[in-house]
Amino acid sequence: MSVALELQGVVEISRAIRARQVSARAVTEAALDRIERRNRDLNAFRLVLAERALAEAAAVDKALTQGADPGPLAGAPYGVKDLFDVEGFPTAAGSKIGAAESPATQDAVLVRRTRAAGGVLLGLQVMDEYAYGFTTQNAHYGATRNPHAPDRTAGGSSGGSAAAVAAALGEFALASDTNGSIRVPASFCGVFGLKPTFGRLPRTGSFPFVHDLDHLGLLARGVEDLAVVYDVLQGHDGGDPACAARPVEPVALGLEHVARPLRVGLLHGWFHDMAGPVARAAAQEAASRLGAQARVELASAEDGRSAAFLITAASGANLHRRNLETRPQDFDPAVRGRLLAGALLPADALVQAQRVRRKLYGEAVKLFERFDLLVAPATPTPAPGLAETEITLGDRKLPTRPNLGLLTQPISAIGLPVVVVPFLQDGPPIGVQLIAAPWREDLALAAARRLERAGFARCPTPPC
Amino acid sequence: MTGHGATQGDDLATVRTLAEMFGLSLREEHLGEVAAGWRLMQPHLTRVRQVELAEDEEPAAFFRP
């Protein structure tokens, strides 16, 4: 086996490339070869950009030859969800309509930052149309399959990104999370995911869904990789009016060094009642291993989830209204009906929904006076089958598609940073949310690292 | 009539009426999908409306944590 194929992870690959033990070109060719072999079955990539990837790898190798530093991600291959602008290609956002638009004239800000740090872009990854879904079953581009159980969903809407990372078709992926679109597929595919605080990472050059709920983040197979890439992505950009003018707050070097013991609470109430036994057990175990001191409640979690549900439908409808009226036949039928219904919601209910968010946020702020970290399941169950239309929770049967995010929605509704850690068990993987106070991604990542080092949080071996 | 207890026919009628009121152009063949989407929203609409809020609880429009 070649050195390029044996290497795993951003940190290891970049270190080997910088030490000239392997070329970026060899690593890129190995990644492209793996995509060629696996993508037909998984449908993780909508578009593979081999020419660009090889050119970026050549630039990394050339920089090293000239004695220059290619950056902390030197030669690390990655993919992006199909809603990031990539120069020369239309930004489809999982839609037929977007795919017919003019090509992007420049890369999204986060893609530019990743490239400047030496990352090698492999391609664009399959998603639910306009990010409105939790299963990545796309009428235009097909369903993404779960690498660990091909008859099960990869989750969504960043399903292509999570499946690619889980199957080692690239070392990390840039993705988005409005209601759980990083955390749900991370849970189902057994990878680590980071959804930073709302306003942390600039969305400039990415296709929006819900302006005041959209977060950008990433997926990887290890916590150190998440942290190293996240550090590269940080920094204000004026192109996104919601991006906070905060300094870069690096986390990678502090992963192992939390100044004091973390105060950890296990979220109960909604997060217990709406989780199946596997999800409950995983969250309980994670909380115990982190030394959880108490079970706590976010009393308005269900209200906040409902608020997010309505705001999402109305905002999506507003964004796409013209096309919904003039060319509805070009939408994915699974998305079209909900978007159109969103255009019918009454204004007073939407104002009320925004007030409910504020109430929930107030409750969370109070909790964070007593705790550094809150722990909750990421999804109510492990990945359901692609054809399963209902999930069972106790004696309740719920429609699958709208309910896979019921444990993630209350958290993104108030913009809190979350790391999802994969929990290995006998069956398919499931993830646990480690939730921190605003701007404390460092604490969530440090806790994730602790669980990873203890062997509790770990990605399943990528299938061959 | 709409929401809990509403029939599919009720929801179709509601969607037609609201679309007309809000000037939303809908194709007849998509009415069933929209009614299904509308039904999905109803428990959330009901829930959000029932939340008791203090008068000084401001909307979190363009929310910043």
CSV table of C-alpha atoms in Angstrom, one decimal, chain A residues 197-198 212 241-242 302-303 305-307 309-310 313 321 325-326 328-329 333 336-338 340-341 343-346 348-349 352-359 361 402 414, chain B residues 14-15 18-19 22-27 30 33-35 37-38 40-45 47-65:
chain,number,residue,atom,x,y,z
A,197,THR,CA,-21.9,30.0,17.3
A,198,PHE,CA,-24.2,31.9,15.0
A,212,ASP,CA,-31.0,34.4,10.8
A,241,PRO,CA,-23.8,41.2,7.9
A,242,ALA,CA,-24.4,38.6,10.6
A,302,GLU,CA,-40.1,22.3,22.4
A,303,ASP,CA,-41.4,25.9,21.9
A,305,ARG,CA,-38.2,24.0,18.1
A,306,SER,CA,-41.6,25.0,16.9
A,307,ALA,CA,-40.5,28.6,16.4
A,309,PHE,CA,-39.9,25.2,12.3
A,310,LEU,CA,-42.2,28.2,11.4
A,313,ALA,CA,-40.7,27.6,6.4
A,321,ARG,CA,-41.2,32.8,-3.8
A,325,GLU,CA,-44.8,30.8,-8.5
A,326,THR,CA,-43.2,30.9,-12.0
A,328,PRO,CA,-42.8,25.2,-9.4
A,329,GLN,CA,-42.3,22.2,-11.6
A,333,PRO,CA,-41.7,17.8,-4.8
A,336,ARG,CA,-42.0,22.5,-2.8
A,337,GLY,CA,-45.1,21.9,-0.7
A,338,ARG,CA,-43.5,23.0,2.5
A,340,LEU,CA,-45.3,27.1,-0.5
A,341,ALA,CA,-47.1,26.4,2.8
A,343,ALA,CA,-45.8,31.6,2.3
A,344,LEU,CA,-49.2,31.2,4.0
A,345,LEU,CA,-48.1,31.6,7.6
A,346,PRO,CA,-49.6,34.6,9.4
A,348,ASP,CA,-48.2,37.6,14.0
A,349,ALA,CA,-47.2,34.0,14.5
A,352,GLN,CA,-44.3,35.4,18.3
A,353,ALA,CA,-41.9,32.7,17.1
A,354,GLN,CA,-39.0,35.3,17.2
A,355,ARG,CA,-40.1,36.2,20.7
A,356,VAL,CA,-40.1,32.6,21.7
A,357,ARG,CA,-36.5,32.3,20.5
A,358,ARG,CA,-35.6,35.1,22.7
A,359,LYS,CA,-37.2,33.5,25.7
A,361,TYR,CA,-32.1,32.0,24.7
A,402,PRO,CA,-39.7,16.5,9.6
A,414,ILE,CA,-30.6,30.1,19.7
B,14,THR,CA,-57.8,26.7,3.7
B,15,VAL,CA,-54.8,26.7,1.4
B,18,LEU,CA,-55.0,31.8,2.1
B,19,ALA,CA,-53.2,31.7,-1.3
B,22,PHE,CA,-51.9,36.5,0.1
B,23,GLY,CA,-51.8,36.7,-3.7
B,24,LEU,CA,-49.8,33.5,-4.0
B,25,SER,CA,-50.1,31.8,-7.3
B,26,LEU,CA,-50.6,28.0,-6.9
B,27,ARG,CA,-51.0,25.3,-9.5
B,30,HIS,CA,-49.6,21.2,-6.3
B,33,GLU,CA,-48.6,19.0,-1.5
B,34,VAL,CA,-49.1,22.4,-0.1
B,35,ALA,CA,-52.0,21.2,2.1
B,37,GLY,CA,-47.1,21.1,4.2
B,38,TRP,CA,-49.7,23.3,5.8
B,40,LEU,CA,-47.2,19.9,9.1
B,41,MET,CA,-47.1,23.5,10.3
B,42,GLN,CA,-50.3,23.3,12.4
B,43,PRO,CA,-49.0,21.8,15.6
B,44,HIS,CA,-46.1,24.3,15.6
B,45,LEU,CA,-48.4,27.2,14.9
B,47,ARG,CA,-47.7,25.6,20.1
B,48,VAL,CA,-46.0,28.9,19.4
B,49,ARG,CA,-49.3,30.8,19.8
B,50,GLN,CA,-49.9,29.3,23.2
B,51,VAL,CA,-46.5,30.3,24.7
B,52,GLU,CA,-46.9,32.9,27.4
B,53,LEU,CA,-44.5,35.7,27.0
B,54,ALA,CA,-43.6,38.7,29.1
B,55,GLU,CA,-44.5,42.0,27.5
B,56,ASP,CA,-40.9,43.0,27.3
B,57,GLU,CA,-39.8,39.8,25.6
B,58,GLU,CA,-38.6,41.2,22.4
B,59,PRO,CA,-38.5,39.4,19.0
B,60,ALA,CA,-35.2,37.9,18.1
B,61,ALA,CA,-35.3,39.1,14.6
B,62,PHE,CA,-31.9,39.1,13.0
B,63,PHE,CA,-30.9,37.2,16.1
B,64,ARG,CA,-27.5,37.7,17.6
B,65,PRO,CA,-26.4,35.6,20.6
